[in-house]
Amino acid sequence: MTATRSRWLLRRPGQDGTAPRLYCFPHSGGSAGEYLRWSARLPSAEVWGVQSPGRGGRLAEPAPTTMEALVGALTAEADFGPAPYAFFGHSLGALAAYETALALRAQGRPGPRALFLSAYGAPHLHRPGPPVHTLDGPGLIAAVEAEYGPLPAELHTDPELAGLVLGGLRADLSIVASYRPSPAPPLDCAVTVYGGSRDREDAVRLAAWEDYTTGPFTLRVFAGDHFYFRENPDDLLTHLDRALAERV
């Protein structure tokens, strides 16, 4: 992976820069690497990952704990483009992608031609939930596993590893707990929303994103849970590649 112009944006080497860019915003506790693996599967786009402080190569940096801090630092330091480009965000990343698009518009900068938002309901339906980010390490692991399923077994047996991994996750869950949507007119870009059929972020919550754009809107639900694309990545990546070719 290489970084260009900003610590926030990563890509895999070997891309020639001719395809439109897809910037991917990770889920809580996630990092850019999971989405950069899609590079070979999305010929319609050049895949870039948004790498926040507190994870990956930025592990030693303090992680943002509010959406305002995250989006403010990202838009101040990262140069998205060249246009046209698109955003993909999964779970918390969906909210971060949307808020980043709003911030770019407010700054008079070119925004994404399309938003691809995954596994999170529309902002006005946001459920902050209990402040699990305040729990100690074992308590935080238990709370996350109760909500999203098992974490790597090493987190239960290696306190040093758990301390490193949980720092970014704790900061992200603080963002979830404190997030309140920004009052704003709808965007005008295309919005495509994805979800899993067994996820608590159901089709009704996902469909509510339609009110956040005056552009084309598409909803697609795949078989699976909150991380439906880990079970069968082909379904999402086939649809995403086709949508990128049409929208960007």
PDB file of C-alpha atoms in Angstrom:
ATOM      1  CA  MET A   1       0.000   0.000   0.000  1.00  0.00           C
ATOM      2  CA  THR A   2       1.165   3.519  -0.714  1.00  0.00           C
ATOM      3  CA  ALA A   3       0.081   6.913   0.527  1.00  0.00           C
ATOM      4  CA  THR A   4      -0.136   9.927  -1.762  1.00  0.00           C
ATOM      5  CA  ARG A   5      -0.250  13.546  -0.543  1.00  0.00           C
ATOM      6  CA  SER A   6      -1.958  12.602   2.699  1.00  0.00           C
ATOM      7  CA  ARG A   7      -1.597  10.149   5.563  1.00  0.00           C
ATOM      8  CA  TRP A   8      -5.358   9.743   5.350  1.00  0.00           C
ATOM      9  CA  LEU A   9      -5.526   8.148   1.895  1.00  0.00           C
ATOM     10  CA  LEU A  10      -4.003   4.797   0.954  1.00  0.00           C
ATOM     11  CA  ARG A  11      -4.013   2.699  -2.186  1.00  0.00           C
ATOM     12  CA  ARG A  12      -2.326  -0.428  -3.466  1.00  0.00           C
ATOM     13  CA  PRO A  13       0.608   0.087  -5.850  1.00  0.00           C
ATOM     14  CA  GLY A  14       0.249  -0.667  -9.532  1.00  0.00           C
ATOM     15  CA  GLN A  15      -2.871   1.357 -10.266  1.00  0.00           C
ATOM     16  CA  ASP A  16      -2.360   3.639 -13.252  1.00  0.00           C
ATOM     17  CA  GLY A  17      -4.634   6.471 -12.122  1.00  0.00           C
ATOM     18  CA  THR A  18      -6.898   6.411 -15.177  1.00  0.00           C
ATOM     19  CA  ALA A  19     -10.057   5.043 -13.498  1.00  0.00           C
ATOM     20  CA  PRO A  20     -12.327   7.114 -11.237  1.00  0.00           C
ATOM     21  CA  ARG A  21     -11.446   6.780  -7.581  1.00  0.00           C
ATOM     22  CA  LEU A  22     -13.552   5.025  -4.950  1.00  0.00           C
ATOM     23  CA  TYR A  23     -12.666   6.228  -1.443  1.00  0.00           C
ATOM     24  CA  CYS A  24     -13.678   3.676   1.201  1.00  0.00           C
ATOM     25  CA  PHE A  25     -14.565   4.664   4.796  1.00  0.00           C
ATOM     26  CA  PRO A  26     -14.186   1.759   7.266  1.00  0.00           C
ATOM     27  CA  HIS A  27     -16.557   0.529   9.959  1.00  0.00           C
ATOM     28  CA  SER A  28     -15.940   1.021  13.689  1.00  0.00           C
ATOM     29  CA  GLY A  29     -12.548  -0.396  14.572  1.00  0.00           C
ATOM     30  CA  GLY A  30     -11.800  -1.097  10.911  1.00  0.00           C
ATOM     31  CA  SER A  31      -8.959   0.069   8.718  1.00  0.00           C
ATOM     32  CA  ALA A  32      -8.301   0.756   5.060  1.00  0.00           C
ATOM     33  CA  GLY A  33      -6.728  -2.636   4.374  1.00  0.00           C
ATOM     34  CA  GLU A  34      -9.980  -4.608   4.233  1.00  0.00           C
ATOM     35  CA  TYR A  35     -11.307  -2.464   1.407  1.00  0.00           C
ATOM     36  CA  LEU A  36      -8.049  -2.175  -0.517  1.00  0.00           C
ATOM     37  CA  ARG A  37      -8.334  -5.931  -1.086  1.00  0.00           C
ATOM     38  CA  TRP A  38     -11.183  -5.096  -3.456  1.00  0.00           C
ATOM     39  CA  SER A  39      -8.812  -3.384  -5.897  1.00  0.00           C
ATOM     40  CA  ALA A  40      -8.526  -6.321  -8.291  1.00  0.00           C
ATOM     41  CA  ARG A  41     -12.273  -6.943  -8.175  1.00  0.00           C
ATOM     42  CA  LEU A  42     -13.430  -3.462  -9.166  1.00  0.00           C
ATOM     43  CA  PRO A  43     -12.048  -2.694 -12.641  1.00  0.00           C
ATOM     44  CA  SER A  44     -14.350   0.324 -12.947  1.00  0.00           C
ATOM     45  CA  ALA A  45     -12.554   2.219 -10.176  1.00  0.00           C
ATOM     46  CA  GLU A  46      -9.249   2.838  -8.445  1.00  0.00           C
ATOM     47  CA  VAL A  47      -9.793   1.841  -4.815  1.00  0.00           C
ATOM     48  CA  TRP A  48      -8.458   4.093  -2.058  1.00  0.00           C
ATOM     49  CA  GLY A  49      -8.883   3.573   1.683  1.00  0.00           C
ATOM     50  CA  VAL A  50      -9.468   6.273   4.277  1.00  0.00           C
ATOM     51  CA  GLN A  51      -7.034   5.565   7.117  1.00  0.00           C
ATOM     52  CA  SER A  52      -7.868   7.382  10.352  1.00  0.00           C
ATOM     53  CA  PRO A  53      -5.386   7.955  13.187  1.00  0.00           C
ATOM     54  CA  GLY A  54      -5.186   5.194  15.768  1.00  0.00           C
ATOM     55  CA  ARG A  55      -4.982   2.251  13.367  1.00  0.00           C
ATOM     56  CA  GLY A  56      -2.666   0.689  10.790  1.00  0.00           C
ATOM     57  CA  GLY A  57       0.392   2.782  10.106  1.00  0.00           C
ATOM     58  CA  ARG A  58      -1.110   5.610  12.193  1.00  0.00           C
ATOM     59  CA  LEU A  59      -1.496   3.533  15.347  1.00  0.00           C
ATOM     60  CA  ALA A  60       0.527   5.913  17.509  1.00  0.00           C
ATOM     61  CA  GLU A  61      -1.578   8.959  16.616  1.00  0.00           C
ATOM     62  CA  PRO A  62      -4.536  10.014  18.798  1.00  0.00           C
ATOM     63  CA  ALA A  63      -7.789   8.877  17.223  1.00  0.00           C
ATOM     64  CA  PRO A  64     -10.668  11.347  16.725  1.00  0.00           C
ATOM     65  CA  THR A  65     -13.524  10.780  19.155  1.00  0.00           C
ATOM     66  CA  THR A  66     -16.223  12.927  17.531  1.00  0.00           C
ATOM     67  CA  MET A  67     -17.577  13.083  13.989  1.00  0.00           C
ATOM     68  CA  GLU A  68     -16.730  16.784  13.823  1.00  0.00           C
ATOM     69  CA  ALA A  69     -13.086  16.102  14.684  1.00  0.00           C
ATOM     70  CA  LEU A  70     -12.849  13.211  12.222  1.00  0.00           C
ATOM     71  CA  VAL A  71     -14.407  15.028   9.269  1.00  0.00           C
ATOM     72  CA  GLY A  72     -12.689  18.321  10.071  1.00  0.00           C
ATOM     73  CA  ALA A  73      -9.218  16.759  10.111  1.00  0.00           C
ATOM     74  CA  LEU A  74      -9.909  14.608   7.062  1.00  0.00           C
ATOM     75  CA  THR A  75     -11.166  17.434   4.851  1.00  0.00           C
ATOM     76  CA  ALA A  76      -8.368  19.744   6.035  1.00  0.00           C
ATOM     77  CA  GLU A  77      -5.608  17.288   5.144  1.00  0.00           C
ATOM     78  CA  ALA A  78      -6.940  15.091   2.317  1.00  0.00           C
ATOM     79  CA  ASP A  79      -7.355  16.151  -1.290  1.00  0.00           C
ATOM     80  CA  PHE A  80     -10.075  14.004  -2.835  1.00  0.00           C
ATOM     81  CA  GLY A  81     -10.078  13.747  -6.562  1.00  0.00           C
ATOM     82  CA  PRO A  82      -9.484  14.268  -9.325  1.00  0.00           C
ATOM     83  CA  ALA A  83     -13.172  14.363 -10.129  1.00  0.00           C
ATOM     84  CA  PRO A  84     -15.195  12.347 -10.780  1.00  0.00           C
ATOM     85  CA  TYR A  85     -14.908  10.117  -7.723  1.00  0.00           C
ATOM     86  CA  ALA A  86     -17.178   8.227  -5.327  1.00  0.00           C
ATOM     87  CA  PHE A  87     -17.374   7.327  -1.632  1.00  0.00           C
ATOM     88  CA  PHE A  88     -18.133   3.926  -0.105  1.00  0.00           C
ATOM     89  CA  GLY A  89     -18.782   3.667   3.627  1.00  0.00           C
ATOM     90  CA  HIS A  90     -19.716   0.669   5.748  1.00  0.00           C
ATOM     91  CA  SER A  91     -21.569   1.054   9.069  1.00  0.00           C
ATOM     92  CA  LEU A  92     -19.986   4.027  10.880  1.00  0.00           C
ATOM     93  CA  GLY A  93     -18.151   4.617   7.599  1.00  0.00           C
ATOM     94  CA  ALA A  94     -21.489   5.308   5.909  1.00  0.00           C
ATOM     95  CA  LEU A  95     -22.152   8.199   8.292  1.00  0.00           C
ATOM     96  CA  ALA A  96     -18.570   9.443   7.911  1.00  0.00           C
ATOM     97  CA  ALA A  97     -18.808   9.331   4.103  1.00  0.00           C
ATOM     98  CA  TYR A  98     -22.082  11.278   4.173  1.00  0.00           C
ATOM     99  CA  GLU A  99     -20.787  13.898   6.614  1.00  0.00           C
ATOM    100  CA  THR A 100     -17.606  14.287   4.558  1.00  0.00           C
ATOM    101  CA  ALA A 101     -19.684  14.896   1.435  1.00  0.00           C
ATOM    102  CA  LEU A 102     -21.616  17.595   3.322  1.00  0.00           C
ATOM    103  CA  ALA A 103     -18.384  19.214   4.529  1.00  0.00           C
ATOM    104  CA  LEU A 104     -16.899  19.300   1.037  1.00  0.00           C
ATOM    105  CA  ARG A 105     -20.052  20.936  -0.300  1.00  0.00           C
ATOM    106  CA  ALA A 106     -19.972  23.528   2.492  1.00  0.00           C
ATOM    107  CA  GLN A 107     -16.351  24.301   1.621  1.00  0.00           C
ATOM    108  CA  GLY A 108     -17.201  24.784  -2.053  1.00  0.00           C
ATOM    109  CA  ARG A 109     -15.096  21.794  -3.084  1.00  0.00           C
ATOM    110  CA  PRO A 110     -16.033  19.115  -5.645  1.00  0.00           C
ATOM    111  CA  GLY A 111     -17.860  16.303  -3.910  1.00  0.00           C
ATOM    112  CA  PRO A 112     -18.414  12.659  -4.785  1.00  0.00           C
ATOM    113  CA  ARG A 113     -20.381  11.853  -7.917  1.00  0.00           C
ATOM    114  CA  ALA A 114     -21.948   8.933  -6.027  1.00  0.00           C
ATOM    115  CA  LEU A 115     -22.290   7.673  -2.466  1.00  0.00           C
ATOM    116  CA  PHE A 116     -22.373   3.940  -1.718  1.00  0.00           C
ATOM    117  CA  LEU A 117     -23.587   3.519   1.858  1.00  0.00           C
ATOM    118  CA  SER A 118     -23.617   0.152   3.580  1.00  0.00           C
ATOM    119  CA  ALA A 119     -25.288  -1.332   6.654  1.00  0.00           C
ATOM    120  CA  TYR A 120     -26.380   1.834   8.439  1.00  0.00           C
ATOM    121  CA  GLY A 121     -29.749   3.554   8.574  1.00  0.00           C
ATOM    122  CA  ALA A 122     -30.302   7.163   7.573  1.00  0.00           C
ATOM    123  CA  PRO A 123     -28.804   9.782   9.941  1.00  0.00           C
ATOM    124  CA  HIS A 124     -32.105  10.896  11.493  1.00  0.00           C
ATOM    125  CA  LEU A 125     -32.649   7.276  12.594  1.00  0.00           C
ATOM    126  CA  HIS A 126     -29.264   7.071  14.318  1.00  0.00           C
ATOM    127  CA  ARG A 127     -29.285   5.072  17.565  1.00  0.00           C
ATOM    128  CA  PRO A 128     -26.357   6.163  19.752  1.00  0.00           C
ATOM    129  CA  GLY A 129     -26.840   3.243  22.121  1.00  0.00           C
ATOM    130  CA  PRO A 130     -25.161   2.854  25.513  1.00  0.00           C
ATOM    131  CA  PRO A 131     -21.705   4.418  26.030  1.00  0.00           C
ATOM    132  CA  VAL A 132     -19.811   1.156  25.578  1.00  0.00           C
ATOM    133  CA  HIS A 133     -16.641   3.093  24.730  1.00  0.00           C
ATOM    134  CA  THR A 134     -16.282   3.805  28.456  1.00  0.00           C
ATOM    135  CA  LEU A 135     -16.016   0.101  29.385  1.00  0.00           C
ATOM    136  CA  ASP A 136     -12.724  -1.560  30.292  1.00  0.00           C
ATOM    137  CA  GLY A 137     -11.061  -3.863  27.770  1.00  0.00           C
ATOM    138  CA  PRO A 138     -12.882  -7.136  28.535  1.00  0.00           C
ATOM    139  CA  GLY A 139     -16.183  -5.292  28.916  1.00  0.00           C
ATOM    140  CA  LEU A 140     -15.729  -3.553  25.572  1.00  0.00           C
ATOM    141  CA  ILE A 141     -14.879  -6.803  23.834  1.00  0.00           C
ATOM    142  CA  ALA A 142     -17.955  -8.481  25.331  1.00  0.00           C
ATOM    143  CA  ALA A 143     -20.234  -5.601  24.294  1.00  0.00           C
ATOM    144  CA  VAL A 144     -18.928  -5.565  20.722  1.00  0.00           C
ATOM    145  CA  GLU A 145     -19.210  -9.341  20.386  1.00  0.00           C
ATOM    146  CA  ALA A 146     -22.775  -9.264  21.700  1.00  0.00           C
ATOM    147  CA  GLU A 147     -23.687  -6.770  18.983  1.00  0.00           C
ATOM    148  CA  TYR A 148     -21.628  -7.904  15.988  1.00  0.00           C
ATOM    149  CA  GLY A 149     -20.346 -11.416  16.681  1.00  0.00           C
ATOM    150  CA  PRO A 150     -16.966 -12.878  17.687  1.00  0.00           C
ATOM    151  CA  LEU A 151     -13.778 -10.831  17.517  1.00  0.00           C
ATOM    152  CA  PRO A 152     -10.391 -12.528  16.898  1.00  0.00           C
ATOM    153  CA  ALA A 153      -9.594 -14.935  19.730  1.00  0.00           C
ATOM    154  CA  GLU A 154      -6.203 -13.269  20.266  1.00  0.00           C
ATOM    155  CA  LEU A 155      -7.943 -10.215  21.722  1.00  0.00           C
ATOM    156  CA  HIS A 156      -9.030 -12.374  24.676  1.00  0.00           C
ATOM    157  CA  THR A 157      -5.575 -13.788  25.342  1.00  0.00           C
ATOM    158  CA  ASP A 158      -3.119 -11.034  24.415  1.00  0.00           C
ATOM    159  CA  PRO A 159      -3.641  -7.880  26.518  1.00  0.00           C
ATOM    160  CA  GLU A 160      -0.990  -5.930  24.591  1.00  0.00           C
ATOM    161  CA  LEU A 161      -2.630  -6.662  21.246  1.00  0.00           C
ATOM    162  CA  ALA A 162      -6.043  -5.884  22.714  1.00  0.00           C
ATOM    163  CA  GLY A 163      -4.785  -2.531  23.954  1.00  0.00           C
ATOM    164  CA  LEU A 164      -3.536  -1.621  20.487  1.00  0.00           C
ATOM    165  CA  VAL A 165      -6.640  -2.735  18.617  1.00  0.00           C
ATOM    166  CA  LEU A 166      -9.200  -1.454  21.084  1.00  0.00           C
ATOM    167  CA  GLY A 167      -7.872   2.108  21.061  1.00  0.00           C
ATOM    168  CA  GLY A 168      -9.193   2.842  17.582  1.00  0.00           C
ATOM    169  CA  LEU A 169     -12.387   0.889  18.227  1.00  0.00           C
ATOM    170  CA  ARG A 170     -13.047   2.780  21.465  1.00  0.00           C
ATOM    171  CA  ALA A 171     -12.589   6.116  19.664  1.00  0.00           C
ATOM    172  CA  ASP A 172     -14.966   5.047  16.892  1.00  0.00           C
ATOM    173  CA  LEU A 173     -17.610   3.971  19.397  1.00  0.00           C
ATOM    174  CA  SER A 174     -17.266   7.364  21.044  1.00  0.00           C
ATOM    175  CA  ILE A 175     -18.106   8.884  17.655  1.00  0.00           C
ATOM    176  CA  VAL A 176     -21.175   6.650  17.447  1.00  0.00           C
ATOM    177  CA  ALA A 177     -22.316   7.627  20.943  1.00  0.00           C
ATOM    178  CA  SER A 178     -21.919  11.373  20.385  1.00  0.00           C
ATOM    179  CA  TYR A 179     -23.014  11.652  16.758  1.00  0.00           C
ATOM    180  CA  ARG A 180     -25.919  13.889  15.876  1.00  0.00           C
ATOM    181  CA  PRO A 181     -26.737  14.465  12.198  1.00  0.00           C
ATOM    182  CA  SER A 182     -25.951  17.802  10.607  1.00  0.00           C
ATOM    183  CA  PRO A 183     -29.075  19.704   9.460  1.00  0.00           C
ATOM    184  CA  ALA A 184     -28.517  20.143   5.738  1.00  0.00           C
ATOM    185  CA  PRO A 185     -30.331  20.188   2.392  1.00  0.00           C
ATOM    186  CA  PRO A 186     -30.183  16.932   0.441  1.00  0.00           C
ATOM    187  CA  LEU A 187     -27.149  16.144  -1.656  1.00  0.00           C
ATOM    188  CA  ASP A 188     -27.557  15.964  -5.418  1.00  0.00           C
ATOM    189  CA  CYS A 189     -25.341  12.932  -6.103  1.00  0.00           C
ATOM    190  CA  ALA A 190     -26.484   9.381  -6.770  1.00  0.00           C
ATOM    191  CA  VAL A 191     -26.943   7.351  -3.572  1.00  0.00           C
ATOM    192  CA  THR A 192     -26.845   3.561  -3.489  1.00  0.00           C
ATOM    193  CA  VAL A 193     -27.505   1.823  -0.173  1.00  0.00           C
ATOM    194  CA  TYR A 194     -26.562  -1.777   0.634  1.00  0.00           C
ATOM    195  CA  GLY A 195     -27.431  -4.023   3.542  1.00  0.00           C
ATOM    196  CA  GLY A 196     -27.657  -7.570   4.826  1.00  0.00           C
ATOM    197  CA  SER A 197     -30.940  -9.433   5.136  1.00  0.00           C
ATOM    198  CA  ARG A 198     -30.187 -10.554   8.708  1.00  0.00           C
ATOM    199  CA  ASP A 199     -28.815  -7.238   9.951  1.00  0.00           C
ATOM    200  CA  ARG A 200     -30.760  -5.121  12.440  1.00  0.00           C
ATOM    201  CA  GLU A 201     -30.205  -2.240   9.998  1.00  0.00           C
ATOM    202  CA  ASP A 202     -33.206  -3.400   8.022  1.00  0.00           C
ATOM    203  CA  ALA A 203     -34.567  -2.322   4.641  1.00  0.00           C
ATOM    204  CA  VAL A 204     -36.871   0.311   6.183  1.00  0.00           C
ATOM    205  CA  ARG A 205     -33.996   2.070   7.936  1.00  0.00           C
ATOM    206  CA  LEU A 206     -31.800   1.802   4.848  1.00  0.00           C
ATOM    207  CA  ALA A 207     -34.509   3.083   2.496  1.00  0.00           C
ATOM    208  CA  ALA A 208     -34.789   6.272   4.547  1.00  0.00           C
ATOM    209  CA  TRP A 209     -31.548   7.469   2.914  1.00  0.00           C
ATOM    210  CA  GLU A 210     -33.630   8.315  -0.156  1.00  0.00           C
ATOM    211  CA  ASP A 211     -34.603  11.631   1.461  1.00  0.00           C
ATOM    212  CA  TYR A 212     -30.923  12.648   1.619  1.00  0.00           C
ATOM    213  CA  THR A 213     -30.468  13.131  -2.113  1.00  0.00           C
ATOM    214  CA  THR A 214     -32.242  14.710  -5.034  1.00  0.00           C
ATOM    215  CA  GLY A 215     -30.325  12.382  -7.347  1.00  0.00           C
ATOM    216  CA  PRO A 216     -30.914   8.735  -8.259  1.00  0.00           C
ATOM    217  CA  PHE A 217     -31.465   6.362  -5.347  1.00  0.00           C
ATOM    218  CA  THR A 218     -31.003   2.582  -5.251  1.00  0.00           C
ATOM    219  CA  LEU A 219     -31.446   0.105  -2.388  1.00  0.00           C
ATOM    220  CA  ARG A 220     -30.028  -3.408  -2.561  1.00  0.00           C
ATOM    221  CA  VAL A 221     -30.220  -5.993   0.245  1.00  0.00           C
ATOM    222  CA  PHE A 222     -27.998  -9.067   0.067  1.00  0.00           C
ATOM    223  CA  ALA A 223     -28.201 -12.306   2.011  1.00  0.00           C
ATOM    224  CA  GLY A 224     -26.176 -12.040   5.205  1.00  0.00           C
ATOM    225  CA  ASP A 225     -25.646 -10.157   8.438  1.00  0.00           C
ATOM    226  CA  HIS A 226     -23.999  -6.825   9.244  1.00  0.00           C
ATOM    227  CA  PHE A 227     -20.852  -7.933   7.391  1.00  0.00           C
ATOM    228  CA  TYR A 228     -22.747  -9.557   4.537  1.00  0.00           C
ATOM    229  CA  PHE A 229     -19.904  -8.910   2.063  1.00  0.00           C
ATOM    230  CA  ARG A 230     -17.500 -11.061   4.081  1.00  0.00           C
ATOM    231  CA  GLU A 231     -19.788 -14.045   3.610  1.00  0.00           C
ATOM    232  CA  ASN A 232     -20.131 -13.617  -0.142  1.00  0.00           C
ATOM    233  CA  PRO A 233     -18.146 -10.694  -1.552  1.00  0.00           C
ATOM    234  CA  ASP A 234     -19.066 -11.516  -5.149  1.00  0.00           C
ATOM    235  CA  ASP A 235     -22.635 -10.235  -4.797  1.00  0.00           C
ATOM    236  CA  LEU A 236     -21.649  -6.806  -3.511  1.00  0.00           C
ATOM    237  CA  LEU A 237     -18.589  -6.327  -5.708  1.00  0.00           C
ATOM    238  CA  THR A 238     -20.418  -7.304  -8.901  1.00  0.00           C
ATOM    239  CA  HIS A 239     -23.193  -4.817  -8.180  1.00  0.00           C
ATOM    240  CA  LEU A 240     -20.779  -2.137  -6.982  1.00  0.00           C
ATOM    241  CA  ASP A 241     -18.575  -2.404 -10.058  1.00  0.00           C
ATOM    242  CA  ARG A 242     -21.568  -2.100 -12.363  1.00  0.00           C
ATOM    243  CA  ALA A 243     -22.948   0.860 -10.394  1.00  0.00           C
ATOM    244  CA  LEU A 244     -19.573   2.622 -10.472  1.00  0.00           C
ATOM    245  CA  ALA A 245     -19.442   2.274 -14.246  1.00  0.00           C
ATOM    246  CA  GLU A 246     -22.931   3.768 -14.536  1.00  0.00           C
ATOM    247  CA  ARG A 247     -22.743   6.526 -11.911  1.00  0.00           C
ATOM    248  CA  VAL A 248     -19.160   7.803 -11.858  1.00  0.00           C
TER     249      VAL A 248
END
